[in-house]
PDB file of C-alpha atoms in Angstrom:
ATOM      1  CA  ASP A   8      -0.182   0.056   0.253  1.00 80.00           C
ATOM      2  CA  THR A   9       2.493   2.343   0.799  1.00 81.00           C
ATOM      3  CA  PHE A  10       4.432   1.710  -2.416  1.00 83.00           C
ATOM      4  CA  ALA A  11       1.147   1.873  -4.451  1.00 83.00           C
ATOM      5  CA  LYS A  12       0.551   5.279  -2.444  1.00 83.00           C
ATOM      6  CA  SER A  13       3.848   7.107  -3.497  1.00 84.00           C
ATOM      7  CA  MET A  14       3.481   5.963  -7.085  1.00 80.00           C
ATOM      8  CA  THR A  15      -0.080   7.662  -7.201  1.00 74.00           C
ATOM      9  CA  LYS A  16       2.076  10.683  -4.940  1.00 79.00           C
ATOM     10  CA  PHE A  17       4.208  10.708  -8.217  1.00 74.00           C
ATOM     11  CA  PHE A  18       2.365  10.712 -10.959  1.00 70.00           C
ATOM     12  CA  ARG A  19      -0.273  13.092  -9.545  1.00 68.00           C
ATOM     13  CA  PHE A  20       2.638  15.655  -8.679  1.00 70.00           C
ATOM     14  CA  ILE A  21       3.782  15.263 -13.581  1.00 67.00           C
ATOM     15  CA  ALA A  22       0.286  16.291 -13.774  1.00 65.00           C
ATOM     16  CA  ASP A  23       0.505  18.694 -11.705  1.00 64.00           C
ATOM     17  CA  THR A  24       4.083  19.895 -12.730  1.00 61.00           C
ATOM     18  CA  PHE A  25       2.380  20.003 -17.070  1.00 63.00           C
ATOM     19  CA  PHE A  26      -0.942  20.422 -16.959  1.00 62.00           C
ATOM     20  CA  ALA A  27      -1.987  22.194 -13.560  1.00 61.00           C
ATOM     21  CA  LYS A  28      -5.128  23.779 -14.081  1.00 62.00           C
ATOM     22  CA  ARG A  29      -5.553  22.800 -17.711  1.00 67.00           C
ATOM     23  CA  TYR A  30      -8.234  19.910 -16.502  1.00 66.00           C
ATOM     24  CA  GLY A  31      -9.478  18.920 -20.166  1.00 74.00           C
ATOM     25  CA  HIS A  32      -5.751  18.716 -20.982  1.00 68.00           C
ATOM     26  CA  ARG A  33      -4.643  16.435 -17.990  1.00 72.00           C
ATOM     27  CA  ALA A  34      -7.710  14.214 -18.568  1.00 79.00           C
ATOM     28  CA  VAL A  35      -6.871  13.631 -21.746  1.00 76.00           C
ATOM     29  CA  VAL A  36      -3.383  12.128 -20.200  1.00 75.00           C
ATOM     30  CA  LEU A  37      -4.775  10.727 -17.911  1.00 81.00           C
ATOM     31  CA  GLU A  38      -7.408   8.445 -19.291  1.00 84.00           C
ATOM     32  CA  THR A  39      -4.845   7.839 -21.392  1.00 82.00           C
ATOM     33  CA  VAL A  40      -3.416   6.320 -19.018  1.00 86.00           C
ATOM     34  CA  ALA A  41      -6.022   4.959 -17.353  1.00 90.00           C
ATOM     35  CA  GLY A  42      -7.311   2.920 -20.245  1.00 92.00           C
ATOM     36  CA  VAL A  43      -3.571   0.630 -19.739  1.00 95.00           C
ATOM     37  CA  PRO A  44      -4.979  -1.101 -16.398  1.00 96.00           C
ATOM     38  CA  GLY A  45      -8.232  -3.045 -16.559  1.00 97.00           C
ATOM     39  CA  MET A  46      -7.002  -3.808 -20.405  1.00 97.00           C
ATOM     40  CA  VAL A  47      -3.210  -5.733 -18.455  1.00 97.00           C
ATOM     41  CA  ALA A  48      -4.918  -6.973 -15.599  1.00 97.00           C
ATOM     42  CA  GLY A  49      -8.193  -8.392 -17.949  1.00 96.00           C
ATOM     43  CA  MET A  50      -6.176  -9.388 -20.885  1.00 96.00           C
ATOM     44  CA  TRP A  51      -3.401 -11.124 -17.732  1.00 96.00           C
ATOM     45  CA  ASN A  52      -6.410 -13.135 -16.199  1.00 95.00           C
ATOM     46  CA  HIS A  53      -7.755 -14.152 -19.612  1.00 95.00           C
ATOM     47  CA  LEU A  54      -4.116 -15.874 -20.112  1.00 93.00           C
ATOM     48  CA  ARG A  55      -4.203 -17.151 -17.231  1.00 92.00           C
ATOM     49  CA  SER A  56      -6.885 -18.605 -17.115  1.00 92.00           C
ATOM     50  CA  LEU A  57      -5.962 -20.188 -19.818  1.00 93.00           C
ATOM     51  CA  ARG A  58      -2.588 -21.681 -18.977  1.00 91.00           C
ATOM     52  CA  ARG A  59      -4.850 -23.059 -16.363  1.00 88.00           C
ATOM     53  CA  MET A  60      -7.593 -24.174 -18.430  1.00 90.00           C
ATOM     54  CA  ARG A  61     -10.226 -22.828 -15.754  1.00 87.00           C
ATOM     55  CA  PRO A  62     -12.554 -20.633 -15.337  1.00 84.00           C
ATOM     56  CA  ASP A  63     -11.935 -19.385 -12.933  1.00 76.00           C
ATOM     57  CA  ASP A  64     -11.347 -15.837 -13.542  1.00 80.00           C
ATOM     58  CA  ARG A  65     -13.739 -14.833 -10.696  1.00 86.00           C
ATOM     59  CA  GLY A  66     -15.662 -13.537 -13.044  1.00 90.00           C
ATOM     60  CA  TRP A  67     -12.272  -9.929 -13.588  1.00 95.00           C
ATOM     61  CA  ILE A  68     -12.003 -10.863 -17.028  1.00 96.00           C
ATOM     62  CA  ARG A  69     -15.178  -8.867 -18.258  1.00 95.00           C
ATOM     63  CA  GLN A  70     -14.610  -6.768 -15.321  1.00 96.00           C
ATOM     64  CA  LEU A  71     -11.787  -5.006 -16.272  1.00 97.00           C
ATOM     65  CA  LEU A  72     -11.955  -4.518 -20.152  1.00 97.00           C
ATOM     66  CA  GLU A  73     -15.045  -3.016 -19.323  1.00 97.00           C
ATOM     67  CA  GLU A  74     -13.756  -0.851 -17.071  1.00 97.00           C
ATOM     68  CA  ALA A  75     -10.951  -0.278 -20.036  1.00 97.00           C
ATOM     69  CA  GLU A  76     -13.408   0.322 -22.292  1.00 97.00           C
ATOM     70  CA  ASN A  77     -15.215   3.237 -19.781  1.00 97.00           C
ATOM     71  CA  GLU A  78     -11.688   4.051 -19.600  1.00 96.00           C
ATOM     72  CA  ARG A  79     -10.677   4.237 -23.111  1.00 95.00           C
ATOM     73  CA  MET A  80     -14.257   6.197 -24.039  1.00 97.00           C
ATOM     74  CA  HIS A  81     -13.708   9.281 -21.159  1.00 96.00           C
ATOM     75  CA  LEU A  82     -10.575  10.065 -23.377  1.00 93.00           C
ATOM     76  CA  MET A  83     -12.842   9.572 -26.759  1.00 94.00           C
ATOM     77  CA  ILE A  84     -14.790  12.679 -25.101  1.00 96.00           C
ATOM     78  CA  PHE A  85     -11.408  14.428 -23.570  1.00 92.00           C
ATOM     79  CA  ILE A  86     -10.122  14.539 -27.252  1.00 91.00           C
ATOM     80  CA  GLN A  87     -13.410  16.263 -28.100  1.00 93.00           C
ATOM     81  CA  ILE A  88     -13.797  19.085 -25.160  1.00 91.00           C
ATOM     82  CA  ALA A  89      -9.355  19.993 -25.348  1.00 87.00           C
ATOM     83  CA  LYS A  90      -8.675  19.254 -29.012  1.00 87.00           C
ATOM     84  CA  PRO A  91      -4.802  18.194 -27.555  1.00 83.00           C
ATOM     85  CA  ASN A  92      -1.430  19.676 -30.011  1.00 83.00           C
ATOM     86  CA  ARG A  93       0.478  17.793 -31.890  1.00 87.00           C
ATOM     87  CA  PHE A  94       3.108  17.446 -28.440  1.00 82.00           C
ATOM     88  CA  GLU A  95       0.475  16.407 -26.093  1.00 77.00           C
ATOM     89  CA  ARG A  96       0.091  13.599 -28.103  1.00 82.00           C
ATOM     90  CA  TRP A  97       2.617  11.676 -28.362  1.00 86.00           C
ATOM     91  CA  MET A  98       3.019  12.733 -25.130  1.00 79.00           C
ATOM     92  CA  ILE A  99       0.016  10.240 -24.932  1.00 80.00           C
ATOM     93  CA  ILE A 100       1.656   7.876 -26.588  1.00 86.00           C
ATOM     94  CA  ILE A 101       4.907   7.969 -25.301  1.00 88.00           C
ATOM     95  CA  ALA A 102       2.843   7.809 -21.850  1.00 83.00           C
ATOM     96  CA  GLN A 103       1.565   4.738 -22.391  1.00 88.00           C
ATOM     97  CA  ALA A 104       4.551   3.503 -24.255  1.00 90.00           C
ATOM     98  CA  LEU A 105       5.832   4.279 -20.905  1.00 91.00           C
ATOM     99  CA  PHE A 106       3.574   3.052 -18.282  1.00 91.00           C
ATOM    100  CA  TRP A 107       1.516  -0.323 -20.196  1.00 95.00           C
ATOM    101  CA  HIS A 108       5.489  -1.899 -19.334  1.00 96.00           C
ATOM    102  CA  PHE A 109       5.434  -0.797 -15.783  1.00 95.00           C
ATOM    103  CA  TYR A 110       1.977  -2.296 -15.185  1.00 96.00           C
ATOM    104  CA  MET A 111       2.179  -5.174 -16.909  1.00 97.00           C
ATOM    105  CA  PHE A 112       6.075  -5.922 -14.301  1.00 97.00           C
ATOM    106  CA  LEU A 113       3.644  -5.115 -11.371  1.00 96.00           C
ATOM    107  CA  TYR A 114       0.666  -6.734 -12.154  1.00 97.00           C
ATOM    108  CA  ILE A 115       1.771  -9.851 -13.117  1.00 96.00           C
ATOM    109  CA  PHE A 116       4.522  -9.940 -10.295  1.00 97.00           C
ATOM    110  CA  PHE A 117       2.711  -7.820  -7.971  1.00 96.00           C
ATOM    111  CA  PRO A 118      -1.408  -7.981  -8.627  1.00 96.00           C
ATOM    112  CA  LYS A 119      -2.374  -6.628  -4.911  1.00 96.00           C
ATOM    113  CA  VAL A 120      -0.064  -3.523  -5.373  1.00 96.00           C
ATOM    114  CA  ALA A 121      -1.336  -2.455  -8.938  1.00 97.00           C
ATOM    115  CA  HIS A 122      -4.727  -2.801  -7.984  1.00 97.00           C
ATOM    116  CA  ARG A 123      -4.381   0.001  -5.249  1.00 97.00           C
ATOM    117  CA  MET A 124      -2.414   1.445  -6.955  1.00 95.00           C
ATOM    118  CA  VAL A 125      -4.795   1.948  -9.178  1.00 96.00           C
ATOM    119  CA  ALA A 126      -7.738   2.234  -7.063  1.00 96.00           C
ATOM    120  CA  TYR A 127      -5.840   5.410  -5.612  1.00 94.00           C
ATOM    121  CA  PHE A 128      -5.724   6.967  -9.157  1.00 92.00           C
ATOM    122  CA  GLU A 129      -8.941   6.898  -9.896  1.00 95.00           C
ATOM    123  CA  GLU A 130      -9.987   8.142  -6.294  1.00 94.00           C
ATOM    124  CA  GLN A 131      -6.913  11.204  -6.884  1.00 90.00           C
ATOM    125  CA  ALA A 132      -9.183  11.451 -11.246  1.00 91.00           C
ATOM    126  CA  VAL A 133     -12.603  11.870  -8.309  1.00 95.00           C
ATOM    127  CA  ILE A 134     -10.448  15.033  -7.439  1.00 90.00           C
ATOM    128  CA  SER A 135      -9.315  16.541 -10.293  1.00 88.00           C
ATOM    129  CA  TYR A 136     -13.127  15.791 -11.825  1.00 93.00           C
ATOM    130  CA  THR A 137     -14.537  17.688  -8.425  1.00 95.00           C
ATOM    131  CA  ASP A 138     -12.054  20.315  -8.976  1.00 91.00           C
ATOM    132  CA  TYR A 139     -13.107  20.784 -12.231  1.00 92.00           C
ATOM    133  CA  LEU A 140     -17.092  20.948 -12.109  1.00 96.00           C
ATOM    134  CA  GLU A 141     -15.035  23.817  -9.836  1.00 95.00           C
ATOM    135  CA  GLN A 142     -13.245  26.106 -11.868  1.00 94.00           C
ATOM    136  CA  ILE A 143     -16.527  26.068 -14.233  1.00 96.00           C
ATOM    137  CA  ASP A 144     -18.515  27.386 -11.091  1.00 97.00           C
ATOM    138  CA  LYS A 145     -16.353  30.020 -10.637  1.00 96.00           C
ATOM    139  CA  GLY A 146     -16.475  31.208 -14.078  1.00 95.00           C
ATOM    140  CA  LYS A 147     -13.148  30.091 -15.512  1.00 93.00           C
ATOM    141  CA  THR A 148     -13.361  27.802 -17.298  1.00 93.00           C
ATOM    142  CA  GLU A 149     -16.583  27.791 -19.578  1.00 95.00           C
ATOM    143  CA  ASN A 150     -19.638  25.173 -19.837  1.00 97.00           C
ATOM    144  CA  ILE A 151     -19.302  23.847 -23.051  1.00 96.00           C
ATOM    145  CA  PRO A 152     -22.205  22.232 -24.957  1.00 97.00           C
ATOM    146  CA  ALA A 153     -21.680  18.069 -24.142  1.00 98.00           C
ATOM    147  CA  PRO A 154     -19.381  16.834 -27.416  1.00 97.00           C
ATOM    148  CA  THR A 155     -22.162  14.702 -29.474  1.00 97.00           C
ATOM    149  CA  ILE A 156     -19.824  11.446 -28.205  1.00 98.00           C
ATOM    150  CA  ALA A 157     -20.593  11.595 -24.642  1.00 98.00           C
ATOM    151  CA  ILE A 158     -24.542  12.437 -24.700  1.00 98.00           C
ATOM    152  CA  ASN A 159     -24.603   9.371 -27.138  1.00 98.00           C
ATOM    153  CA  TYR A 160     -22.293   7.722 -24.777  1.00 98.00           C
ATOM    154  CA  TYR A 161     -24.076   8.283 -21.577  1.00 98.00           C
ATOM    155  CA  GLY A 162     -27.590   8.559 -23.409  1.00 98.00           C
ATOM    156  CA  LEU A 163     -27.430  12.706 -21.084  1.00 98.00           C
ATOM    157  CA  LYS A 164     -30.042  15.435 -23.130  1.00 97.00           C
ATOM    158  CA  LYS A 165     -29.109  17.436 -25.697  1.00 97.00           C
ATOM    159  CA  THR A 166     -29.388  20.388 -24.161  1.00 98.00           C
ATOM    160  CA  ALA A 167     -25.965  18.899 -21.883  1.00 98.00           C
ATOM    161  CA  LYS A 168     -23.324  20.941 -20.743  1.00 98.00           C
ATOM    162  CA  LEU A 169     -19.237  20.034 -20.174  1.00 97.00           C
ATOM    163  CA  ARG A 170     -20.359  20.363 -16.470  1.00 98.00           C
ATOM    164  CA  ASP A 171     -22.912  16.797 -16.976  1.00 98.00           C
ATOM    165  CA  VAL A 172     -19.767  15.378 -18.748  1.00 98.00           C
ATOM    166  CA  ILE A 173     -17.596  15.382 -15.645  1.00 97.00           C
ATOM    167  CA  LEU A 174     -19.852  14.635 -13.384  1.00 98.00           C
ATOM    168  CA  ALA A 175     -20.954  11.138 -15.681  1.00 98.00           C
ATOM    169  CA  VAL A 176     -17.702  10.708 -15.664  1.00 97.00           C
ATOM    170  CA  ARG A 177     -16.122  11.347 -12.087  1.00 97.00           C
ATOM    171  CA  GLU A 178     -19.070   8.043 -10.874  1.00 98.00           C
ATOM    172  CA  ASP A 179     -17.394   5.616 -13.288  1.00 98.00           C
ATOM    173  CA  GLU A 180     -13.868   6.952 -11.799  1.00 97.00           C
ATOM    174  CA  ARG A 181     -15.432   6.454  -7.927  1.00 98.00           C
ATOM    175  CA  GLY A 182     -16.595   3.032  -9.841  1.00 98.00           C
ATOM    176  CA  HIS A 183     -13.465   1.953 -10.274  1.00 97.00           C
ATOM    177  CA  ALA A 184     -11.260   2.876  -6.771  1.00 97.00           C
ATOM    178  CA  LYS A 185     -14.355   0.966  -5.095  1.00 98.00           C
ATOM    179  CA  VAL A 186     -14.043  -2.534  -7.351  1.00 97.00           C
ATOM    180  CA  ASN A 187      -9.949  -2.432  -7.316  1.00 97.00           C
ATOM    181  CA  HIS A 188      -9.865  -1.779  -3.615  1.00 97.00           C
ATOM    182  CA  GLY A 189     -11.636  -4.468  -3.972  1.00 97.00           C
ATOM    183  CA  MET A 190     -10.734  -6.799  -5.704  1.00 97.00           C
ATOM    184  CA  ALA A 191      -6.498  -5.767  -3.598  1.00 97.00           C
ATOM    185  CA  ASP A 192      -8.872  -6.643  -0.429  1.00 97.00           C
ATOM    186  CA  ILE A 193      -9.567 -10.373  -2.085  1.00 95.00           C
ATOM    187  CA  ILE A 194      -5.867 -10.976  -3.345  1.00 94.00           C
ATOM    188  CA  LYS A 195      -4.923 -10.057   0.063  1.00 93.00           C
ATOM    189  CA  ARG A 196      -7.152 -12.461   1.297  1.00 92.00           C
ATOM    190  CA  ALA A 197      -6.959 -15.235  -1.530  1.00 88.00           C
ATOM    191  CA  LYS A 198      -2.662 -15.012   0.478  1.00 81.00           C
ATOM    192  CA  ASN A 199      -3.814 -15.240   3.690  1.00 78.00           C
ATOM    193  CA  VAL A 200      -5.063 -18.706   3.605  1.00 76.00           C
ATOM    194  CA  SER A 201      -3.109 -19.909   1.696  1.00 69.00           C
ATOM    195  CA  ASN A 202      -0.357 -19.160   4.379  1.00 66.00           C
ATOM    196  CA  SER A 203      -2.246 -20.363   7.294  1.00 57.00           C
TER     197      SER A 203
END
């Protein structure tokens, strides 16, 4: 847990340094990284089930892949909102490549830590989106119309605004935090049982 928290603080520091109050651009890069853990963990559980020739994935494969898809959609939404420039698009590619390898190693050898770290990431995402909402409420960020992709994905009203989108995304992140804390707890309990 200490390692998971320290990595979360490290990545938060990088996001704060590069993007400060540019929440739309921050969301683009962070959602790129956020789409990695569910895909890595879902793929690893899928391959492990195949190797063991047993359907004992605890229902995690589908759940993790759905999480990855949800984070991908967040990215597609915020690309429409922030319209990243060429430099930011390169940052997205580099961040994804680096984080993919880091998280794959972490998940293979320390899955409990990996899930706990993602849960802490998601908690930080909730904080960032809450700050984003405050910026809109204070008039520091324009409450632009919601992009069509967000309206369709979340089933929002045609008149929905950016604020409505952020509320929906924030709720997703809150759910991901809860799920990943739960998965880390299950792994921890299973390890305790096997050691006793």
